[in-house]
Amino acid sequence: MSNLDRPIVMVRPGLIEFGTGVAAKLGTWAESKGFRRVLVISDAFNAARTDVLGLAGEVTVYGEVKAEPDTGDLDRVLSAAEAAKADLIVGFGGGSAMDLAKLAAVLSGSSQRLTDVVGAGKVAEPREVALAQVPTTSGTGSEAGIRALVTDPETKAKLAVESIHMLADIAVIDPALTFTVPPKVTAATGVDALAHCVEAFTNRKAHPAIDIYAIEGARLVGRYLARAVRDGNDAEARAGLSLASLYGGYCLGPVNTAGGHALAYPLGTRWHVAHGAANALIFPHVLAFNTPAVPEKTEAVLAALGLPASREINSVFDAAHEFCASLDIEMSLRQLGVLANDLGTMADDAFAIRRLLDNNPRDLSRADILAIYEAAF
């Protein structure tokens, strides 16, 4: 089934600046729009280099973003946004910084709270501030999308907000900002970008209008990820991964991810495994599991990665696992600190994420999920 006759909605940031050395174009754009009070939401490392953005006027930097932010982190960001009274909010960092920037843009100064907007289309009104996104990793594609996630620290569940009002006015994608990303993080975030593309490509909602970005994103990862891991200053490889990440972001709005991300989320919420590392570990298992449901597309994914074509589950797993392991990605839950007695609870958590599991091309039962965790342990 091609789904060609299924309606689809595709959105993009109003302006995309892409290329090595374009970071300062954000400042030029902001000045042309007359923005004078800017809040940059970032992690500690990137907070120290906001000067590359060329921003003028009154610039406030919130530099305390951490990986896998929770609702408490969002509260602190919202307090910073209220104090800054900015007319432009900038997400500068990885997916966590960009997601918090999205939420700050729609919740700051609004009568709505996070609990009011969890889900799709629940942000009641357009935001009053402009939003810019500047990624410093190549993985999440959050700069292109309309979703944001934070963790509920009590339930350990991801709270997902989706709204057209969280679409950036401008995305500035400068691969030079990723040169400093360490090899292990480069590898894991690169496979996260790959997972976005592959899970969309093999999705029940897959659509030819998105397939073209999804399979090209996979090809870019296959061509450039190992190069960037070997040499972080390889400008062409970094640009290729930045484009793959952007294409993965294009996949998230109209199609979204599926089983792989559902199984990866509990690793982050319960064990604080970085999102990219969690997806990289899970990726070969779910790709192999889904093979019987999408054999032709699985072959296309393997070909895109430069791996031997196969429709046999074990062969698909071996090829994908070796692809990830060859990048020095940790492929064992045990080695990441996960305890065996938590696998059942993780399976419960993952099985409850219906918004993603219902997209998976092959039904994943709780028993299937537990079996994957046990195989990955």
Tab-separated table of C-alpha atoms in Angstrom:
chain	number	residue	atom	x	y	z
A	1	MET	CA	0.000	0.000	0.000
A	2	SER	CA	1.525	3.328	-1.054
A	3	ASN	CA	-0.802	5.645	0.937
A	4	LEU	CA	-0.509	8.028	-2.017
A	5	ASP	CA	-4.221	8.800	-1.812
A	6	ARG	CA	-4.034	9.621	1.893
A	7	PRO	CA	-4.139	13.352	2.703
A	8	ILE	CA	-0.968	14.691	4.270
A	9	VAL	CA	0.057	18.017	5.801
A	10	MET	CA	3.670	19.184	5.581
A	11	VAL	CA	5.029	22.285	7.299
A	12	ARG	CA	8.489	23.861	7.369
A	13	PRO	CA	10.013	26.769	9.315
A	14	GLY	CA	9.340	30.073	7.586
A	15	LEU	CA	13.019	30.436	6.693
A	16	ILE	CA	15.815	27.866	6.703
A	17	GLU	CA	19.447	28.971	6.586
A	18	PHE	CA	21.679	25.954	5.931
A	19	GLY	CA	25.434	25.843	5.475
A	20	THR	CA	28.806	25.960	7.148
A	21	GLY	CA	29.366	29.395	8.672
A	22	VAL	CA	25.780	30.680	8.548
A	23	ALA	CA	25.216	30.912	12.333
A	24	ALA	CA	25.568	34.698	12.444
A	25	LYS	CA	22.752	35.062	9.930
A	26	LEU	CA	20.414	34.658	12.887
A	27	GLY	CA	21.554	38.030	14.201
A	28	THR	CA	21.123	39.639	10.799
A	29	TRP	CA	17.596	38.259	10.538
A	30	ALA	CA	16.692	39.291	14.093
A	31	GLU	CA	17.915	42.831	13.467
A	32	SER	CA	15.924	43.051	10.231
A	33	LYS	CA	12.791	42.126	12.179
A	34	GLY	CA	13.465	44.678	14.880
A	35	PHE	CA	13.832	42.207	17.728
A	36	ARG	CA	15.689	43.845	20.618
A	37	ARG	CA	15.092	41.514	23.587
A	38	VAL	CA	16.286	37.976	23.011
A	39	LEU	CA	16.212	34.913	25.261
A	40	VAL	CA	18.587	32.104	24.284
A	41	ILE	CA	17.714	28.719	25.799
A	42	SER	CA	20.759	26.484	25.844
A	43	ASP	CA	22.918	23.979	27.694
A	44	ALA	CA	26.019	25.058	29.598
A	45	PHE	CA	28.470	24.335	26.767
A	46	ASN	CA	26.585	26.223	24.085
A	47	ALA	CA	25.651	29.040	26.452
A	48	ALA	CA	29.327	29.994	26.429
A	49	ARG	CA	29.386	30.528	22.661
A	50	THR	CA	26.193	32.426	21.898
A	51	ASP	CA	28.313	35.165	20.336
A	52	VAL	CA	28.490	33.069	17.142
A	53	LEU	CA	24.810	33.867	16.590
A	54	GLY	CA	25.532	37.563	16.013
A	55	LEU	CA	22.658	38.700	18.203
A	56	ALA	CA	22.400	42.364	19.184
A	57	GLY	CA	20.315	44.197	21.735
A	58	GLU	CA	19.411	42.846	25.160
A	59	VAL	CA	20.363	39.160	25.113
A	60	THR	CA	19.530	36.922	28.077
A	61	VAL	CA	20.990	33.417	28.157
A	62	TYR	CA	19.402	30.568	30.078
A	63	GLY	CA	22.200	28.004	30.039
A	64	GLU	CA	20.977	25.252	32.356
A	65	VAL	CA	19.291	22.865	29.917
A	66	LYS	CA	20.089	19.224	30.571
A	67	ALA	CA	19.437	16.084	28.577
A	68	GLU	CA	15.965	14.551	28.947
A	69	PRO	CA	14.400	17.633	30.619
A	70	ASP	CA	11.453	17.201	32.945
A	71	THR	CA	8.595	19.427	33.991
A	72	GLY	CA	10.740	21.059	36.670
A	73	ASP	CA	13.231	22.109	34.010
A	74	LEU	CA	10.388	23.570	31.972
A	75	ASP	CA	9.183	25.546	34.983
A	76	ARG	CA	12.646	27.097	35.346
A	77	VAL	CA	12.766	27.956	31.656
A	78	LEU	CA	9.339	29.581	31.867
A	79	SER	CA	10.489	31.658	34.832
A	80	ALA	CA	13.468	32.831	32.792
A	81	ALA	CA	11.175	33.666	29.875
A	82	GLU	CA	8.841	35.697	32.081
A	83	ALA	CA	11.790	37.650	33.473
A	84	ALA	CA	13.380	38.283	30.063
A	85	LYS	CA	10.176	39.581	28.430
A	86	ALA	CA	11.794	38.664	25.125
A	87	ASP	CA	10.344	39.301	21.691
A	88	LEU	CA	12.513	36.490	20.283
A	89	ILE	CA	13.230	33.110	21.862
A	90	VAL	CA	16.124	31.047	20.486
A	91	GLY	CA	16.643	27.322	21.035
A	92	PHE	CA	20.414	26.798	20.811
A	93	GLY	CA	21.627	23.256	21.365
A	94	GLY	CA	20.298	19.759	20.927
A	95	GLY	CA	16.724	18.572	20.955
A	96	SER	CA	16.242	19.319	24.653
A	97	ALA	CA	17.068	23.023	24.246
A	98	MET	CA	14.962	23.332	21.112
A	99	ASP	CA	11.967	21.555	22.654
A	100	LEU	CA	12.077	23.769	25.737
A	101	ALA	CA	12.307	26.831	23.488
A	102	LYS	CA	9.154	25.723	21.665
A	103	LEU	CA	7.258	25.284	24.903
A	104	ALA	CA	8.515	28.563	26.306
A	105	ALA	CA	7.399	30.358	23.160
A	106	VAL	CA	3.791	29.183	23.474
A	107	LEU	CA	3.388	29.023	27.269
A	108	SER	CA	5.200	32.172	28.391
A	109	GLY	CA	2.618	34.894	28.889
A	110	SER	CA	-0.204	32.476	28.161
A	111	SER	CA	-3.071	31.482	30.411
A	112	GLN	CA	-2.439	27.860	29.451
A	113	ARG	CA	-0.204	25.516	31.413
A	114	LEU	CA	1.637	22.429	30.227
A	115	THR	CA	-1.187	20.149	31.368
A	116	ASP	CA	-3.573	22.074	29.127
A	117	VAL	CA	-1.562	21.534	25.949
A	118	VAL	CA	-0.289	17.945	26.174
A	119	GLY	CA	-1.482	16.177	23.044
A	120	ALA	CA	-2.125	17.433	19.526
A	121	GLY	CA	-3.580	20.823	18.603
A	122	LYS	CA	-4.321	21.985	22.151
A	123	VAL	CA	-2.329	25.228	22.125
A	124	ALA	CA	-5.232	27.654	22.007
A	125	GLU	CA	-3.706	30.733	20.444
A	126	PRO	CA	-0.737	31.886	18.355
A	127	ARG	CA	2.334	32.808	20.342
A	128	GLU	CA	3.263	36.440	20.898
A	129	VAL	CA	7.025	35.967	20.535
A	130	ALA	CA	9.147	34.905	17.567
A	131	LEU	CA	10.949	31.564	17.658
A	132	ALA	CA	14.319	30.630	16.187
A	133	GLN	CA	16.019	27.245	16.332
A	134	VAL	CA	19.763	26.627	15.996
A	135	PRO	CA	20.801	22.958	16.350
A	136	THR	CA	24.279	22.084	17.564
A	137	THR	CA	23.965	18.317	17.097
A	138	SER	CA	22.861	16.233	14.132
A	139	GLY	CA	20.131	13.966	15.371
A	140	THR	CA	16.810	15.273	16.611
A	141	GLY	CA	15.653	17.400	13.682
A	142	SER	CA	13.664	19.362	16.262
A	143	GLU	CA	14.443	22.605	14.441
A	144	ALA	CA	12.017	21.602	11.688
A	145	GLY	CA	9.118	20.257	13.714
A	146	ILE	CA	6.046	21.146	15.731
A	147	ARG	CA	6.479	18.679	18.613
A	148	ALA	CA	8.134	19.034	21.990
A	149	LEU	CA	8.613	16.520	24.780
A	150	VAL	CA	9.339	16.742	28.493
A	151	THR	CA	9.312	14.028	31.125
A	152	ASP	CA	6.874	13.768	34.014
A	153	PRO	CA	9.228	12.947	36.918
A	154	GLU	CA	6.492	11.137	38.845
A	155	THR	CA	5.184	8.801	36.133
A	156	LYS	CA	8.458	8.689	34.126
A	157	ALA	CA	6.326	9.236	31.015
A	158	LYS	CA	7.113	11.523	28.105
A	159	LEU	CA	4.611	14.343	27.756
A	160	ALA	CA	4.280	15.227	24.080
A	161	VAL	CA	2.908	18.535	22.840
A	162	GLU	CA	2.146	19.078	19.163
A	163	SER	CA	1.102	22.435	17.747
A	164	ILE	CA	1.575	24.425	14.569
A	165	HIS	CA	2.201	27.372	16.893
A	166	MET	CA	5.551	25.788	17.864
A	167	LEU	CA	6.899	25.939	14.321
A	168	ALA	CA	10.045	28.072	14.158
A	169	ASP	CA	10.053	31.324	12.226
A	170	ILE	CA	13.653	30.581	11.265
A	171	ALA	CA	15.945	27.567	11.553
A	172	VAL	CA	19.665	28.241	11.232
A	173	ILE	CA	21.568	25.022	10.573
A	174	ASP	CA	25.325	25.535	10.649
A	175	PRO	CA	27.256	22.245	10.507
A	176	ALA	CA	30.310	24.039	11.929
A	177	LEU	CA	28.500	24.150	15.275
A	178	THR	CA	28.670	20.340	15.381
A	179	PHE	CA	32.447	20.074	14.920
A	180	THR	CA	32.962	19.946	18.695
A	181	VAL	CA	30.511	17.072	19.264
A	182	PRO	CA	32.503	14.072	20.640
A	183	PRO	CA	32.703	10.869	18.561
A	184	LYS	CA	30.377	8.809	20.772
A	185	VAL	CA	27.722	11.522	20.770
A	186	THR	CA	28.157	12.014	17.027
A	187	ALA	CA	27.549	8.294	16.512
A	188	ALA	CA	24.506	8.050	18.763
A	189	THR	CA	22.811	11.212	17.500
A	190	GLY	CA	23.531	10.164	13.928
A	191	VAL	CA	21.678	6.899	14.473
A	192	ASP	CA	18.847	8.873	16.092
A	193	ALA	CA	18.515	10.838	12.839
A	194	LEU	CA	18.605	7.520	10.991
A	195	ALA	CA	15.887	6.114	13.250
A	196	HIS	CA	13.621	9.088	12.524
A	197	CYS	CA	13.995	8.465	8.816
A	198	VAL	CA	13.674	4.671	8.944
A	199	GLU	CA	10.724	4.613	11.346
A	200	ALA	CA	8.890	7.069	9.088
A	201	PHE	CA	9.845	5.136	5.941
A	202	THR	CA	8.553	1.817	7.315
A	203	ASN	CA	5.569	3.384	9.113
A	204	ARG	CA	1.924	2.442	8.682
A	205	LYS	CA	1.371	6.121	7.849
A	206	ALA	CA	4.307	6.233	5.409
A	207	HIS	CA	3.679	8.499	2.442
A	208	PRO	CA	5.613	8.973	-0.816
A	209	ALA	CA	5.861	12.706	-0.109
A	210	ILE	CA	7.907	11.851	3.003
A	211	ASP	CA	9.578	8.652	1.780
A	212	ILE	CA	11.842	10.699	-0.478
A	213	TYR	CA	13.271	12.571	2.528
A	214	ALA	CA	13.335	9.462	4.713
A	215	ILE	CA	15.361	7.263	2.391
A	216	GLU	CA	17.714	10.091	1.416
A	217	GLY	CA	18.277	10.825	5.099
A	218	ALA	CA	19.233	7.170	5.581
A	219	ARG	CA	21.627	7.378	2.624
A	220	LEU	CA	23.273	10.476	4.080
A	221	VAL	CA	23.815	8.704	7.390
A	222	GLY	CA	25.209	5.664	5.612
A	223	ARG	CA	27.577	7.830	3.606
A	224	TYR	CA	28.772	10.270	6.250
A	225	LEU	CA	28.291	9.045	9.829
A	226	ALA	CA	31.414	6.888	10.072
A	227	ARG	CA	33.457	9.687	8.513
A	228	ALA	CA	32.248	12.234	11.060
A	229	VAL	CA	32.946	9.831	13.922
A	230	ARG	CA	36.513	9.349	12.669
A	231	ASP	CA	37.137	13.039	12.026
A	232	GLY	CA	34.902	15.578	13.723
A	233	ASN	CA	36.316	18.376	11.541
A	234	ASP	CA	35.288	16.711	8.282
A	235	ALA	CA	33.124	19.581	7.027
A	236	GLU	CA	31.435	17.601	4.267
A	237	ALA	CA	30.540	14.742	6.602
A	238	ARG	CA	29.195	17.129	9.228
A	239	ALA	CA	27.089	18.910	6.606
A	240	GLY	CA	25.759	15.572	5.382
A	241	LEU	CA	24.671	14.613	8.883
A	242	SER	CA	23.094	18.018	9.493
A	243	LEU	CA	21.045	17.531	6.345
A	244	ALA	CA	20.101	13.985	7.388
A	245	SER	CA	18.932	15.333	10.735
A	246	LEU	CA	16.859	18.015	9.013
A	247	TYR	CA	15.283	15.420	6.729
A	248	GLY	CA	14.500	13.309	9.787
A	249	GLY	CA	12.751	16.350	11.226
A	250	TYR	CA	10.687	16.629	8.064
A	251	CYS	CA	9.502	13.062	8.714
A	252	LEU	CA	8.314	13.714	12.254
A	253	GLY	CA	5.369	16.014	11.600
A	254	PRO	CA	3.272	14.238	8.981
A	255	VAL	CA	4.315	10.636	9.742
A	256	ASN	CA	6.255	10.464	13.043
A	257	THR	CA	8.252	7.643	14.558
A	258	ALA	CA	7.074	4.200	15.634
A	259	GLY	CA	8.156	1.212	17.698
A	260	GLY	CA	11.833	2.076	17.933
A	261	HIS	CA	11.242	5.364	19.713
A	262	ALA	CA	8.540	3.852	21.922
A	263	LEU	CA	11.057	1.291	23.189
A	264	ALA	CA	13.826	3.866	23.515
A	265	TYR	CA	11.902	6.351	25.661
A	266	PRO	CA	11.915	4.327	28.929
A	267	LEU	CA	15.713	4.145	28.760
A	268	GLY	CA	15.806	7.917	29.001
A	269	THR	CA	12.999	8.517	31.466
A	270	ARG	CA	13.954	5.723	33.895
A	271	TRP	CA	17.702	5.364	33.414
A	272	HIS	CA	18.689	8.752	32.005
A	273	VAL	CA	20.243	7.234	28.915
A	274	ALA	CA	20.764	9.965	26.324
A	275	HIS	CA	18.048	9.910	23.676
A	276	GLY	CA	20.438	9.241	20.804
A	277	ALA	CA	22.193	6.407	22.624
A	278	ALA	CA	18.860	4.806	23.526
A	279	ASN	CA	17.614	4.897	19.947
A	280	ALA	CA	20.911	3.590	18.581
A	281	LEU	CA	20.816	0.580	20.896
A	282	ILE	CA	17.204	-0.252	20.042
A	283	PHE	CA	17.437	0.438	16.293
A	284	PRO	CA	18.698	-2.978	15.027
A	285	HIS	CA	16.184	-4.896	17.126
A	286	VAL	CA	13.097	-3.073	15.852
A	287	LEU	CA	14.335	-2.903	12.246
A	288	ALA	CA	14.742	-6.688	12.293
A	289	PHE	CA	11.424	-7.271	14.077
A	290	ASN	CA	9.559	-5.222	11.476
A	291	THR	CA	11.177	-6.917	8.468
A	292	PRO	CA	8.341	-9.401	7.748
A	293	ALA	CA	5.845	-6.542	7.526
A	294	VAL	CA	7.958	-4.307	5.258
A	295	PRO	CA	10.502	-6.537	3.482
A	296	GLU	CA	11.058	-4.327	0.437
A	297	LYS	CA	11.534	-1.194	2.485
A	298	THR	CA	13.870	-3.014	4.851
A	299	GLU	CA	16.001	-3.998	1.871
A	300	ALA	CA	16.019	-0.369	0.748
A	301	VAL	CA	17.168	0.764	4.207
A	302	LEU	CA	20.029	-1.728	4.233
A	303	ALA	CA	21.062	-0.657	0.729
A	304	ALA	CA	20.993	2.993	1.808
A	305	LEU	CA	23.404	2.143	4.609
A	306	GLY	CA	25.687	0.208	2.268
A	307	LEU	CA	24.759	-3.105	3.905
A	308	PRO	CA	23.892	-6.420	2.239
A	309	ALA	CA	20.231	-6.614	1.243
A	310	SER	CA	18.170	-9.173	3.146
A	311	ARG	CA	14.613	-10.034	4.103
A	312	GLU	CA	15.662	-12.506	6.799
A	313	ILE	CA	15.227	-11.268	10.362
A	314	ASN	CA	18.511	-12.551	11.768
A	315	SER	CA	20.536	-11.257	8.830
A	316	VAL	CA	18.888	-7.841	9.054
A	317	PHE	CA	19.621	-7.686	12.762
A	318	ASP	CA	23.250	-8.758	12.342
A	319	ALA	CA	23.889	-6.145	9.631
A	320	ALA	CA	22.229	-3.281	11.519
A	321	HIS	CA	23.828	-4.268	14.812
A	322	GLU	CA	27.279	-4.343	13.246
A	323	PHE	CA	26.635	-0.945	11.634
A	324	CYS	CA	25.956	0.568	15.068
A	325	ALA	CA	28.611	-1.387	16.966
A	326	SER	CA	31.273	-0.411	14.426
A	327	LEU	CA	30.662	3.206	15.454
A	328	ASP	CA	31.593	2.292	19.049
A	329	ILE	CA	27.995	2.632	20.225
A	330	GLU	CA	27.192	0.727	23.398
A	331	MET	CA	24.748	-1.997	22.383
A	332	SER	CA	24.035	-3.584	25.784
A	333	LEU	CA	21.451	-2.370	28.281
A	334	ARG	CA	23.507	-3.915	31.070
A	335	GLN	CA	26.531	-1.840	30.143
A	336	LEU	CA	24.379	1.297	30.246
A	337	GLY	CA	23.489	0.556	33.857
A	338	VAL	CA	19.976	-0.797	33.310
A	339	LEU	CA	19.008	-3.494	35.821
A	340	ALA	CA	17.381	-6.734	34.693
A	341	ASN	CA	14.586	-6.430	37.242
A	342	ASP	CA	13.415	-3.212	35.582
A	343	LEU	CA	12.880	-4.659	32.118
A	344	GLY	CA	9.272	-5.591	32.846
A	345	THR	CA	8.430	-2.084	34.036
A	346	MET	CA	10.141	-0.644	30.970
A	347	ALA	CA	8.044	-2.955	28.792
A	348	ASP	CA	4.902	-1.659	30.527
A	349	ASP	CA	5.996	1.918	29.874
A	350	ALA	CA	6.789	1.306	26.211
A	351	PHE	CA	3.596	-0.660	25.566
A	352	ALA	CA	1.576	2.304	26.843
A	353	ILE	CA	2.996	4.671	24.195
A	354	ARG	CA	0.188	4.020	21.723
A	355	ARG	CA	0.769	7.244	19.755
A	356	LEU	CA	3.956	5.591	18.439
A	357	LEU	CA	3.258	1.869	18.658
A	358	ASP	CA	0.109	2.279	16.575
A	359	ASN	CA	2.360	3.552	13.761
A	360	ASN	CA	4.547	0.456	13.777
A	361	PRO	CA	4.195	-1.709	10.656
A	362	ARG	CA	4.073	-4.889	12.760
A	363	ASP	CA	2.128	-5.156	16.002
A	364	LEU	CA	4.399	-5.091	19.043
A	365	SER	CA	2.867	-6.864	22.032
A	366	ARG	CA	4.140	-6.339	25.543
A	367	ALA	CA	5.754	-9.771	25.307
A	368	ASP	CA	7.510	-8.737	22.068
A	369	ILE	CA	8.787	-5.583	23.729
A	370	LEU	CA	10.066	-7.483	26.751
A	371	ALA	CA	11.770	-9.999	24.467
A	372	ILE	CA	13.579	-7.172	22.671
A	373	TYR	CA	14.740	-5.673	25.962
A	374	GLU	CA	15.942	-9.099	27.103
A	375	ALA	CA	17.800	-9.617	23.821
A	376	ALA	CA	19.390	-6.180	24.205
A	377	PHE	CA	20.344	-6.757	27.830
